[in-house]
């Protein structure tokens, strides 16, 4: 079986069509797709992918200018502008350039937030918080809300706003993790806290596995861990790998004949964790992945990042043998 990088739309055929049109600066398919997207969680995931794909185009600006009464156009404009802020921050834009982009994006987010039931505008504000990494010069006080427990300051009020609109929203908690990653603090504590509160069947059960990969990558780069086994084969890593397997993967198996809509990134992180920790039982997870390997986490854990596909294959081969099936 040859490996393929998954399409940004994953297994969402309708989203794929809209993405192809966006690349040609056409927005009508995006408008039609969002108009018939009924659940908040699907609206969030689809608009996130659409926003990232539209960053280098003018399609959404054209839509908003042509149909200024369409709330979806304003929501997508907030998506695109907030993603541009993250890219500018990642690419080392100067503070004046970054602040100009943030102010423009914040205005778009505020306009979109007039539809008060929609979880996407507070998600866009959370995206902007990823560029707010200096407590001495904060972009917004909302990004630095303090807590009384052991969790670090962050955009907790924004997270709560999303949670009230769409409980246990996957993107919201991944955005929060990205904020803490940017600031270099408390990823593990936060991810474990989230997983302990997420209901059975929630993809947030996988969140600690993302945090472990990030911590491993940093420790390996700075020689703070002696070996792969020394980091991964510990009871806490095994506990969260088992939790993700039994409380997310197994309860969310698709009905026979129905498509598997679970995140390929989540599936790949789980497959890696089950094999790296020695928990095993990864065969069904690799079967769910099929040929659709994602760059993360394999490139982050490979000693030679350019050989990340071989890292995936090394984990998959023994897992697909009969001895690794439940």
Coordinates of C-alpha atoms in Angstrom, one line a residue:
X1 CA 0.0 0.0 0.0
X2 CA 1.6 3.3 -1.1
X3 CA 1.4 6.2 1.3
X4 CA -0.4 9.4 0.4
X5 CA -0.5 12.8 2.2
X6 CA -4.2 13.4 3.0
X7 CA -6.0 16.3 1.2
X8 CA -6.6 19.3 3.4
X9 CA -10.3 18.4 3.2
X10 CA -9.7 14.9 4.5
X11 CA -12.6 12.7 3.6
X12 CA -15.0 15.7 3.2
X13 CA -15.8 15.6 -0.5
X14 CA -18.0 18.7 -0.5
X15 CA -15.2 20.7 1.3
X16 CA -12.7 19.5 -1.3
X17 CA -14.8 21.1 -4.1
X18 CA -15.0 24.4 -2.2
X19 CA -11.2 24.4 -1.7
X20 CA -10.5 23.9 -5.3
X21 CA -12.7 26.8 -6.2
X22 CA -11.1 29.0 -3.5
X23 CA -7.7 28.4 -5.1
X24 CA -9.1 29.9 -8.3
X25 CA -10.4 33.0 -6.4
X26 CA -14.0 31.7 -6.6
X27 CA -16.1 31.9 -3.5
X28 CA -19.6 30.6 -4.5
X29 CA -18.9 27.0 -3.6
X30 CA -17.7 28.2 -0.1
X31 CA -20.9 30.2 0.3
X32 CA -23.1 27.3 -0.7
X33 CA -21.2 24.8 1.5
X34 CA -21.4 26.9 4.6
X35 CA -25.1 27.6 4.0
X36 CA -25.9 23.9 4.2
X37 CA -23.5 23.1 7.1
X38 CA -25.9 22.5 10.0
X39 CA -23.8 21.5 13.0
X40 CA -21.5 23.9 14.9
X41 CA -18.6 21.4 15.0
X42 CA -18.7 20.9 11.2
X43 CA -19.0 24.6 10.6
X44 CA -15.9 25.2 12.8
X45 CA -13.8 22.5 11.1
X46 CA -14.9 23.4 7.6
X47 CA -14.4 27.1 8.0
X48 CA -10.9 26.5 9.6
X49 CA -9.7 24.6 6.6
X50 CA -11.3 27.1 4.2
X51 CA -9.7 30.0 6.0
X52 CA -6.3 28.5 5.8
X53 CA -6.6 27.8 2.1
X54 CA -7.9 31.3 1.4
X55 CA -5.0 33.1 3.1
X56 CA -3.2 33.6 -0.2
X57 CA -6.2 34.6 -2.2
X58 CA -8.6 37.5 -2.4
X59 CA -11.7 35.3 -2.7
X60 CA -13.2 36.0 0.7
X61 CA -12.6 39.7 0.5
X62 CA -14.4 39.7 -2.9
X63 CA -17.3 37.8 -1.3
X64 CA -17.6 40.2 1.6
X65 CA -17.5 43.2 -0.7
X66 CA -20.1 41.8 -3.0
X67 CA -22.5 40.5 -0.3
X68 CA -21.9 42.6 2.8
X69 CA -25.1 41.3 4.4
X70 CA -24.0 37.7 4.4
X71 CA -22.8 36.8 7.9
X72 CA -20.9 33.8 6.6
X73 CA -18.8 36.1 4.5
X74 CA -17.8 38.2 7.5
X75 CA -17.1 35.0 9.5
X76 CA -14.8 33.8 6.8
X77 CA -13.1 37.2 6.6
X78 CA -12.3 36.9 10.3
X79 CA -11.0 33.4 9.6
X80 CA -8.6 34.5 6.8
X81 CA -7.3 37.6 8.6
X82 CA -6.7 35.8 11.9
X83 CA -4.7 33.1 10.0
X84 CA -2.7 35.8 8.3
X85 CA -1.7 37.1 11.7
X86 CA -0.4 33.7 12.8
X87 CA 1.6 33.4 9.6
X88 CA 3.0 36.9 10.0
X89 CA 4.0 36.1 13.6
X90 CA 5.6 32.8 12.5
X91 CA 7.5 34.5 9.7
X92 CA 9.0 37.2 12.1
X93 CA 7.0 40.2 11.0
X94 CA 8.0 43.5 12.8
X95 CA 5.8 44.6 15.7
X96 CA 4.3 47.5 13.7
X97 CA 3.4 45.1 10.8
X98 CA 2.0 42.6 13.2
X99 CA -0.1 45.1 15.2
X100 CA -1.5 46.4 11.9
X101 CA -2.5 42.9 10.9
X102 CA -4.0 42.2 14.4
X103 CA -6.0 45.4 14.4
X104 CA -7.5 44.6 11.0
X105 CA -8.3 41.0 12.1
X106 CA -9.8 42.1 15.4
X107 CA -12.2 44.4 13.6
X108 CA -13.3 41.5 11.4
X109 CA -13.7 39.2 14.4
X110 CA -15.8 41.8 16.2
X111 CA -18.0 42.3 13.2
X112 CA -18.5 38.5 12.8
X113 CA -19.2 38.2 16.6
X114 CA -22.5 40.1 16.2
X115 CA -24.0 36.7 15.4
X116 CA -23.7 35.7 19.1
X117 CA -24.5 32.0 18.8
X118 CA -21.6 31.3 16.4
X119 CA -18.5 29.7 18.0
X120 CA -16.3 30.7 15.1
X121 CA -15.6 34.4 16.0
X122 CA -14.3 33.6 19.5
X123 CA -12.2 30.9 17.8
X124 CA -10.7 33.6 15.6
X125 CA -10.0 35.7 18.6
X126 CA -8.2 32.7 20.1
X127 CA -6.2 32.4 16.9
X128 CA -5.0 36.0 17.4
X129 CA -3.9 35.0 21.0
X130 CA -1.3 32.7 19.4
X131 CA 0.6 35.9 18.4
X132 CA 0.3 37.4 21.9
X133 CA 3.4 36.0 23.5
X134 CA 4.9 38.9 25.4
X135 CA 3.1 39.7 28.8
X136 CA 4.9 43.0 28.9
X137 CA 3.2 44.2 25.7
X138 CA -0.1 42.3 25.4
X139 CA -2.2 42.7 22.4
X140 CA -5.4 42.2 24.5
X141 CA -6.0 41.7 28.2
X142 CA -8.4 38.8 27.2
X143 CA -5.4 36.8 26.2
X144 CA -3.9 36.9 29.7
X145 CA -6.7 35.9 32.0
X146 CA -5.2 34.5 35.2
X147 CA -6.5 31.4 37.0
X148 CA -6.4 30.4 40.7
X149 CA -5.3 26.8 39.9
X150 CA -2.0 25.5 38.5
X151 CA -2.9 26.3 34.9
X152 CA -1.2 29.3 33.2
X153 CA -2.7 32.6 32.2
X154 CA -4.4 32.5 28.8
X155 CA -7.5 33.4 26.7
X156 CA -9.7 31.4 29.1
X157 CA -12.7 33.7 28.6
X158 CA -12.5 33.1 24.9
X159 CA -12.3 29.4 25.4
X160 CA -15.3 29.5 27.7
X161 CA -17.2 31.5 25.0
X162 CA -16.6 28.8 22.4
X163 CA -17.4 26.0 24.9
X164 CA -20.8 27.6 25.7
X165 CA -21.6 27.6 22.0
X166 CA -20.2 24.2 21.1
X167 CA -19.2 22.2 24.1
X168 CA -15.8 20.4 24.0
X169 CA -15.0 22.0 20.6
X170 CA -11.9 20.3 19.3
X171 CA -10.4 23.4 17.6
X172 CA -10.8 25.6 20.7
X173 CA -8.7 23.4 22.9
X174 CA -6.1 22.8 20.2
X175 CA -5.9 26.6 19.8
X176 CA -5.4 26.9 23.5
X177 CA -2.6 24.3 23.3
X178 CA -1.0 26.4 20.5
X179 CA -1.1 29.5 22.7
X180 CA 0.8 27.7 25.4
X181 CA 3.2 26.2 22.9
X182 CA 4.0 29.7 21.6
X183 CA 4.7 30.9 25.2
X184 CA 6.6 27.7 26.0
X185 CA 4.7 26.7 29.1
X186 CA 2.4 24.1 30.7
X187 CA 1.4 22.1 27.6
X188 CA 1.3 18.8 29.4
X189 CA -0.6 20.1 32.4
X190 CA -3.2 21.8 30.2
X191 CA -3.7 18.8 27.9
X192 CA -4.0 16.3 30.8
X193 CA -6.5 18.7 32.5
X194 CA -8.6 18.8 29.3
X195 CA -8.5 15.0 28.7
X196 CA -9.6 14.3 32.2
X197 CA -12.8 16.4 31.7
X198 CA -13.7 15.5 28.1
X199 CA -16.6 13.1 27.7
X200 CA -16.1 9.6 26.3
X201 CA -16.1 9.8 22.5
X202 CA -14.5 13.3 22.4
X203 CA -11.3 13.7 20.3
X204 CA -10.0 15.8 23.2
X205 CA -9.0 12.5 24.8
X206 CA -6.1 12.6 22.2
X207 CA -4.9 16.1 23.3
X208 CA -2.2 14.9 25.7
X209 CA -0.6 12.9 22.9
X210 CA 0.0 16.1 21.0
X211 CA 1.6 17.7 24.0
X212 CA 3.9 14.7 24.6
X213 CA 5.1 14.8 21.0
X214 CA 5.9 18.5 21.4
X215 CA 7.8 17.9 24.7
X216 CA 9.7 14.9 23.3
X217 CA 10.8 17.0 20.3
X218 CA 12.1 19.7 22.5
X219 CA 13.8 17.3 24.9
X220 CA 15.5 15.4 22.1
X221 CA 16.7 18.5 20.5
X222 CA 18.3 19.7 23.7
X223 CA 19.5 16.2 24.7
X224 CA 17.3 16.2 27.8
X225 CA 16.1 12.7 27.2
X226 CA 18.6 9.8 26.9
X227 CA 16.6 7.7 24.4
X228 CA 13.2 7.2 22.7
X229 CA 12.4 4.5 25.3
X230 CA 13.4 6.6 28.2
X231 CA 10.8 9.2 27.2
X232 CA 7.9 7.2 25.8
X233 CA 7.9 4.0 27.9
X234 CA 6.5 5.5 31.1
X235 CA 3.2 4.9 32.9
X236 CA 1.8 8.4 32.3
X237 CA 2.3 8.2 28.5
X238 CA 0.8 4.7 28.4
X239 CA -2.2 5.9 30.5
X240 CA -3.1 8.6 28.1
X241 CA -2.5 6.4 25.0
X242 CA -4.9 3.8 26.5
X243 CA -7.4 6.5 27.4
X244 CA -7.4 7.8 23.8
X245 CA -7.8 4.2 22.5
X246 CA -10.6 3.1 24.8
X247 CA -12.4 6.4 25.4
X248 CA -12.2 7.9 21.9
X249 CA -11.1 5.5 19.2
X250 CA -13.2 2.5 20.1
X251 CA -16.5 4.3 21.0
X252 CA -16.4 6.3 17.7
X253 CA -16.0 3.5 15.3
X254 CA -18.1 4.3 12.2
X255 CA -21.2 2.3 11.3
X256 CA -20.4 -0.2 8.6
X257 CA -20.9 1.4 5.2
X258 CA -20.5 5.0 6.6
X259 CA -17.4 7.1 6.1
X260 CA -14.9 7.6 8.9
X261 CA -15.0 11.3 9.7
X262 CA -12.4 11.2 12.5
X263 CA -9.4 13.5 12.2
X264 CA -6.5 11.8 10.4
X265 CA -4.1 13.8 12.6
X266 CA -5.8 12.4 15.7
X267 CA -5.6 8.9 14.3
X268 CA -1.9 9.3 13.4
X269 CA -1.0 10.6 16.9
X270 CA -2.8 7.7 18.5
X271 CA -1.1 5.2 16.3
X272 CA 2.3 6.6 17.2
X273 CA 1.5 6.8 20.9
X274 CA 0.3 3.2 21.1
X275 CA 3.4 1.9 19.4
X276 CA 5.9 4.2 21.1
X277 CA 4.6 3.5 24.6
X278 CA 4.4 -0.2 24.1
X279 CA 0.6 -0.3 24.8
X280 CA 0.0 -2.0 21.5
X281 CA -3.4 -2.7 20.0
X282 CA -2.6 -0.2 17.2
X283 CA -3.6 -2.5 14.3
X284 CA -7.2 -1.2 14.0
X285 CA -5.9 2.4 14.2
X286 CA -3.5 1.9 11.4
X287 CA -6.3 0.2 9.4
X288 CA -8.5 3.3 10.0
X289 CA -5.6 5.5 8.8
X290 CA -5.1 3.4 5.6
X291 CA -2.6 5.1 3.3
X292 CA -3.3 8.6 4.7
X293 CA -0.3 9.3 6.7
X294 CA 0.1 12.8 8.1
X295 CA 3.4 14.5 8.5
X296 CA 2.8 15.1 12.3
X297 CA 3.7 13.4 14.5
X298 CA 6.1 11.2 12.5
X299 CA 8.4 14.0 11.3
X300 CA 8.5 15.4 14.9
X301 CA 9.6 12.1 16.4
X302 CA 11.9 10.9 13.7
X303 CA 15.6 11.3 14.3
X304 CA 16.0 12.2 10.6
X305 CA 12.9 14.3 9.9
X306 CA 13.1 13.7 6.1
X307 CA 12.6 10.0 6.7
X308 CA 9.3 10.5 8.6
X309 CA 7.4 8.1 6.3
X310 CA 9.8 5.3 7.1
X311 CA 9.1 6.1 10.8
X312 CA 5.4 5.5 10.1
X313 CA 6.1 2.3 8.3
X314 CA 8.4 1.0 11.1
X315 CA 5.5 1.5 13.5
X316 CA 2.8 0.1 11.2
X317 CA 4.5 -3.2 10.0
X318 CA 4.4 -5.0 13.3
X319 CA 1.2 -3.5 14.4
X320 CA -0.7 -5.0 11.4
X321 CA 0.4 -8.5 12.3
X322 CA -2.3 -10.6 14.0
X323 CA -0.6 -10.4 17.4
X324 CA -1.3 -6.7 17.7
X325 CA -5.0 -6.9 17.3
X326 CA -7.5 -7.1 20.1

